[in-house]
């Protein structure tokens, strides 16, 4: 069972790395586009936010980047919440002497991790 638990934690960690890397990639792409807009309006009396909205309207791919980033932020939140569960269960497991209770705690944690991974794979 601890092997199964270890594999699930590894899968969750891999998912976290994927999400954090993708978030960084999207942020860089969005910032590069914003910088391009900022350079194009240099010296003009136009609000940056307005120029960004206009540029986004002309480039539907940009809006999809922003939406994907927002979606990944939700995924990141789910992963962070699950990581807190892992930490709490780890503390409980370390403080528990009864093998049956430890076994039950590991089963509960496995269910949490499997549920999270299932949710994220949809």
PDB file of C-alpha atoms in Angstrom:
ATOM      1  CA  UNK A   1       0.000   0.000   0.000  1.00  0.00           C
ATOM      2  CA  UNK A   2       2.808   2.430   0.760  1.00  0.00           C
ATOM      3  CA  UNK A   3       4.184   1.666  -2.713  1.00  0.00           C
ATOM      4  CA  UNK A   4       0.834   2.623  -4.246  1.00  0.00           C
ATOM      5  CA  UNK A   5       0.798   5.752  -2.109  1.00  0.00           C
ATOM      6  CA  UNK A   6       4.321   6.638  -3.217  1.00  0.00           C
ATOM      7  CA  UNK A   7       3.390   6.203  -6.876  1.00  0.00           C
ATOM      8  CA  UNK A   8       0.357   8.466  -6.455  1.00  0.00           C
ATOM      9  CA  UNK A   9       2.446  11.160  -4.763  1.00  0.00           C
ATOM     10  CA  UNK A  10       4.958  10.929  -7.629  1.00  0.00           C
ATOM     11  CA  UNK A  11       2.150  11.304 -10.193  1.00  0.00           C
ATOM     12  CA  UNK A  12       0.788  14.305  -8.315  1.00  0.00           C
ATOM     13  CA  UNK A  13       4.253  15.881  -8.148  1.00  0.00           C
ATOM     14  CA  UNK A  14       4.742  15.338 -11.878  1.00  0.00           C
ATOM     15  CA  UNK A  15       1.400  17.021 -12.523  1.00  0.00           C
ATOM     16  CA  UNK A  16       2.458  19.948 -10.315  1.00  0.00           C
ATOM     17  CA  UNK A  17       5.684  20.370 -12.304  1.00  0.00           C
ATOM     18  CA  UNK A  18       3.751  20.257 -15.601  1.00  0.00           C
ATOM     19  CA  UNK A  19       1.274  22.873 -14.371  1.00  0.00           C
ATOM     20  CA  UNK A  20       3.926  25.215 -12.969  1.00  0.00           C
ATOM     21  CA  UNK A  21       5.964  24.965 -16.189  1.00  0.00           C
ATOM     22  CA  UNK A  22       2.921  25.607 -18.382  1.00  0.00           C
ATOM     23  CA  UNK A  23       1.883  28.586 -16.229  1.00  0.00           C
ATOM     24  CA  UNK A  24       5.365  30.077 -16.604  1.00  0.00           C
ATOM     25  CA  UNK A  25       5.275  29.476 -20.362  1.00  0.00           C
ATOM     26  CA  UNK A  26       1.869  31.134 -20.730  1.00  0.00           C
ATOM     27  CA  UNK A  27       2.825  34.089 -18.549  1.00  0.00           C
ATOM     28  CA  UNK A  28       5.939  34.642 -20.654  1.00  0.00           C
ATOM     29  CA  UNK A  29       3.925  34.493 -23.883  1.00  0.00           C
ATOM     30  CA  UNK A  30       1.317  36.921 -22.555  1.00  0.00           C
ATOM     31  CA  UNK A  31       3.964  39.324 -21.226  1.00  0.00           C
ATOM     32  CA  UNK A  32       5.782  39.232 -24.568  1.00  0.00           C
ATOM     33  CA  UNK A  33       2.555  40.193 -26.334  1.00  0.00           C
ATOM     34  CA  UNK A  34       1.883  42.957 -23.799  1.00  0.00           C
ATOM     35  CA  UNK A  35       5.398  44.285 -24.302  1.00  0.00           C
ATOM     36  CA  UNK A  36       4.824  44.338 -28.044  1.00  0.00           C
ATOM     37  CA  UNK A  37       1.636  46.380 -27.513  1.00  0.00           C
ATOM     38  CA  UNK A  38       3.423  48.722 -25.114  1.00  0.00           C
ATOM     39  CA  UNK A  39       6.109  49.361 -27.721  1.00  0.00           C
ATOM     40  CA  UNK A  40       3.522  49.974 -30.433  1.00  0.00           C
ATOM     41  CA  UNK A  41       1.697  52.677 -28.439  1.00  0.00           C
ATOM     42  CA  UNK A  42       4.826  54.431 -27.227  1.00  0.00           C
ATOM     43  CA  UNK A  43       4.300  58.152 -27.442  1.00  0.00           C
ATOM     44  CA  UNK A  44       0.602  57.862 -28.170  1.00  0.00           C
ATOM     45  CA  UNK A  45      -2.118  59.079 -25.844  1.00  0.00           C
ATOM     46  CA  UNK A  46      -3.906  55.764 -25.550  1.00  0.00           C
ATOM     47  CA  UNK A  47      -4.483  53.791 -22.411  1.00  0.00           C
ATOM     48  CA  UNK A  48      -2.433  50.622 -22.127  1.00  0.00           C
ATOM     49  CA  UNK A  49      -5.460  48.572 -21.037  1.00  0.00           C
ATOM     50  CA  UNK A  50      -7.432  49.782 -24.046  1.00  0.00           C
ATOM     51  CA  UNK A  51      -4.560  48.940 -26.369  1.00  0.00           C
ATOM     52  CA  UNK A  52      -4.302  45.458 -24.842  1.00  0.00           C
ATOM     53  CA  UNK A  53      -8.043  44.864 -25.336  1.00  0.00           C
ATOM     54  CA  UNK A  54      -7.813  45.983 -28.937  1.00  0.00           C
ATOM     55  CA  UNK A  55      -4.806  43.743 -29.572  1.00  0.00           C
ATOM     56  CA  UNK A  56      -6.594  40.799 -27.947  1.00  0.00           C
ATOM     57  CA  UNK A  57      -9.635  41.405 -30.157  1.00  0.00           C
ATOM     58  CA  UNK A  58      -7.396  41.207 -33.215  1.00  0.00           C
ATOM     59  CA  UNK A  59      -5.625  38.072 -31.972  1.00  0.00           C
ATOM     60  CA  UNK A  60      -8.083  35.395 -30.709  1.00  0.00           C
ATOM     61  CA  UNK A  61      -5.132  33.185 -29.805  1.00  0.00           C
ATOM     62  CA  UNK A  62      -4.159  35.693 -27.135  1.00  0.00           C
ATOM     63  CA  UNK A  63      -7.516  35.421 -25.388  1.00  0.00           C
ATOM     64  CA  UNK A  64      -7.253  31.629 -25.409  1.00  0.00           C
ATOM     65  CA  UNK A  65      -3.828  31.932 -23.737  1.00  0.00           C
ATOM     66  CA  UNK A  66      -5.368  34.032 -20.978  1.00  0.00           C
ATOM     67  CA  UNK A  67      -8.230  31.553 -20.528  1.00  0.00           C
ATOM     68  CA  UNK A  68      -5.817  28.618 -20.418  1.00  0.00           C
ATOM     69  CA  UNK A  69      -3.745  30.446 -17.815  1.00  0.00           C
ATOM     70  CA  UNK A  70      -6.837  30.997 -15.645  1.00  0.00           C
ATOM     71  CA  UNK A  71      -7.735  27.315 -15.960  1.00  0.00           C
ATOM     72  CA  UNK A  72      -4.226  26.302 -14.938  1.00  0.00           C
ATOM     73  CA  UNK A  73      -4.436  28.581 -11.911  1.00  0.00           C
ATOM     74  CA  UNK A  74      -7.502  26.584 -10.787  1.00  0.00           C
ATOM     75  CA  UNK A  75      -5.569  23.349 -11.342  1.00  0.00           C
ATOM     76  CA  UNK A  76      -2.670  24.774  -9.351  1.00  0.00           C
ATOM     77  CA  UNK A  77      -5.079  25.602  -6.515  1.00  0.00           C
ATOM     78  CA  UNK A  78      -6.424  22.026  -6.523  1.00  0.00           C
ATOM     79  CA  UNK A  79      -2.878  20.667  -6.442  1.00  0.00           C
ATOM     80  CA  UNK A  80      -1.912  22.985  -3.572  1.00  0.00           C
ATOM     81  CA  UNK A  81      -4.978  21.921  -1.613  1.00  0.00           C
ATOM     82  CA  UNK A  82      -4.131  18.255  -2.204  1.00  0.00           C
ATOM     83  CA  UNK A  83      -0.535  18.877  -1.147  1.00  0.00           C
ATOM     84  CA  UNK A  84      -1.871  20.235   2.174  1.00  0.00           C
ATOM     85  CA  UNK A  85      -3.856  17.009   2.608  1.00  0.00           C
ATOM     86  CA  UNK A  86      -0.680  15.003   2.012  1.00  0.00           C
ATOM     87  CA  UNK A  87       1.158  17.069   4.620  1.00  0.00           C
ATOM     88  CA  UNK A  88      -1.656  16.630   7.157  1.00  0.00           C
ATOM     89  CA  UNK A  89      -1.873  12.880   6.560  1.00  0.00           C
ATOM     90  CA  UNK A  90       1.917  12.585   6.822  1.00  0.00           C
ATOM     91  CA  UNK A  91       1.863  14.233  10.236  1.00  0.00           C
ATOM     92  CA  UNK A  92      -0.987  11.976  11.377  1.00  0.00           C
ATOM     93  CA  UNK A  93       0.842   8.883  10.109  1.00  0.00           C
ATOM     94  CA  UNK A  94       4.025   9.878  11.915  1.00  0.00           C
ATOM     95  CA  UNK A  95       2.146  10.427  15.168  1.00  0.00           C
ATOM     96  CA  UNK A  96       0.092   7.223  14.992  1.00  0.00           C
ATOM     97  CA  UNK A  97       1.319   4.022  16.673  1.00  0.00           C
ATOM     98  CA  UNK A  98      -1.665   1.777  15.891  1.00  0.00           C
ATOM     99  CA  UNK A  99      -1.017  -0.126  12.639  1.00  0.00           C
ATOM    100  CA  UNK A 100      -4.728  -0.460  11.842  1.00  0.00           C
ATOM    101  CA  UNK A 101      -5.243   3.284  12.162  1.00  0.00           C
ATOM    102  CA  UNK A 102      -2.145   3.917  10.029  1.00  0.00           C
ATOM    103  CA  UNK A 103      -3.504   1.530   7.403  1.00  0.00           C
ATOM    104  CA  UNK A 104      -6.850   3.354   7.428  1.00  0.00           C
ATOM    105  CA  UNK A 105      -5.121   6.737   7.099  1.00  0.00           C
ATOM    106  CA  UNK A 106      -3.106   5.496   4.122  1.00  0.00           C
ATOM    107  CA  UNK A 107      -6.286   4.192   2.474  1.00  0.00           C
ATOM    108  CA  UNK A 108      -7.947   7.578   2.971  1.00  0.00           C
ATOM    109  CA  UNK A 109      -4.953   9.381   1.508  1.00  0.00           C
ATOM    110  CA  UNK A 110      -4.892   7.016  -1.469  1.00  0.00           C
ATOM    111  CA  UNK A 111      -8.567   7.828  -2.124  1.00  0.00           C
ATOM    112  CA  UNK A 112      -7.845  11.566  -1.936  1.00  0.00           C
ATOM    113  CA  UNK A 113      -4.912  11.272  -4.345  1.00  0.00           C
ATOM    114  CA  UNK A 114      -6.753   9.012  -6.783  1.00  0.00           C
ATOM    115  CA  UNK A 115      -9.722  11.388  -6.737  1.00  0.00           C
ATOM    116  CA  UNK A 116      -7.535  14.404  -7.381  1.00  0.00           C
ATOM    117  CA  UNK A 117      -5.618  12.734 -10.197  1.00  0.00           C
ATOM    118  CA  UNK A 118      -8.883  11.541 -11.736  1.00  0.00           C
ATOM    119  CA  UNK A 119     -10.328  15.047 -11.537  1.00  0.00           C
ATOM    120  CA  UNK A 120      -7.242  16.573 -13.135  1.00  0.00           C
ATOM    121  CA  UNK A 121      -7.188  14.049 -15.980  1.00  0.00           C
ATOM    122  CA  UNK A 122     -10.662  15.128 -17.154  1.00  0.00           C
TER     123      UNK A 122
END
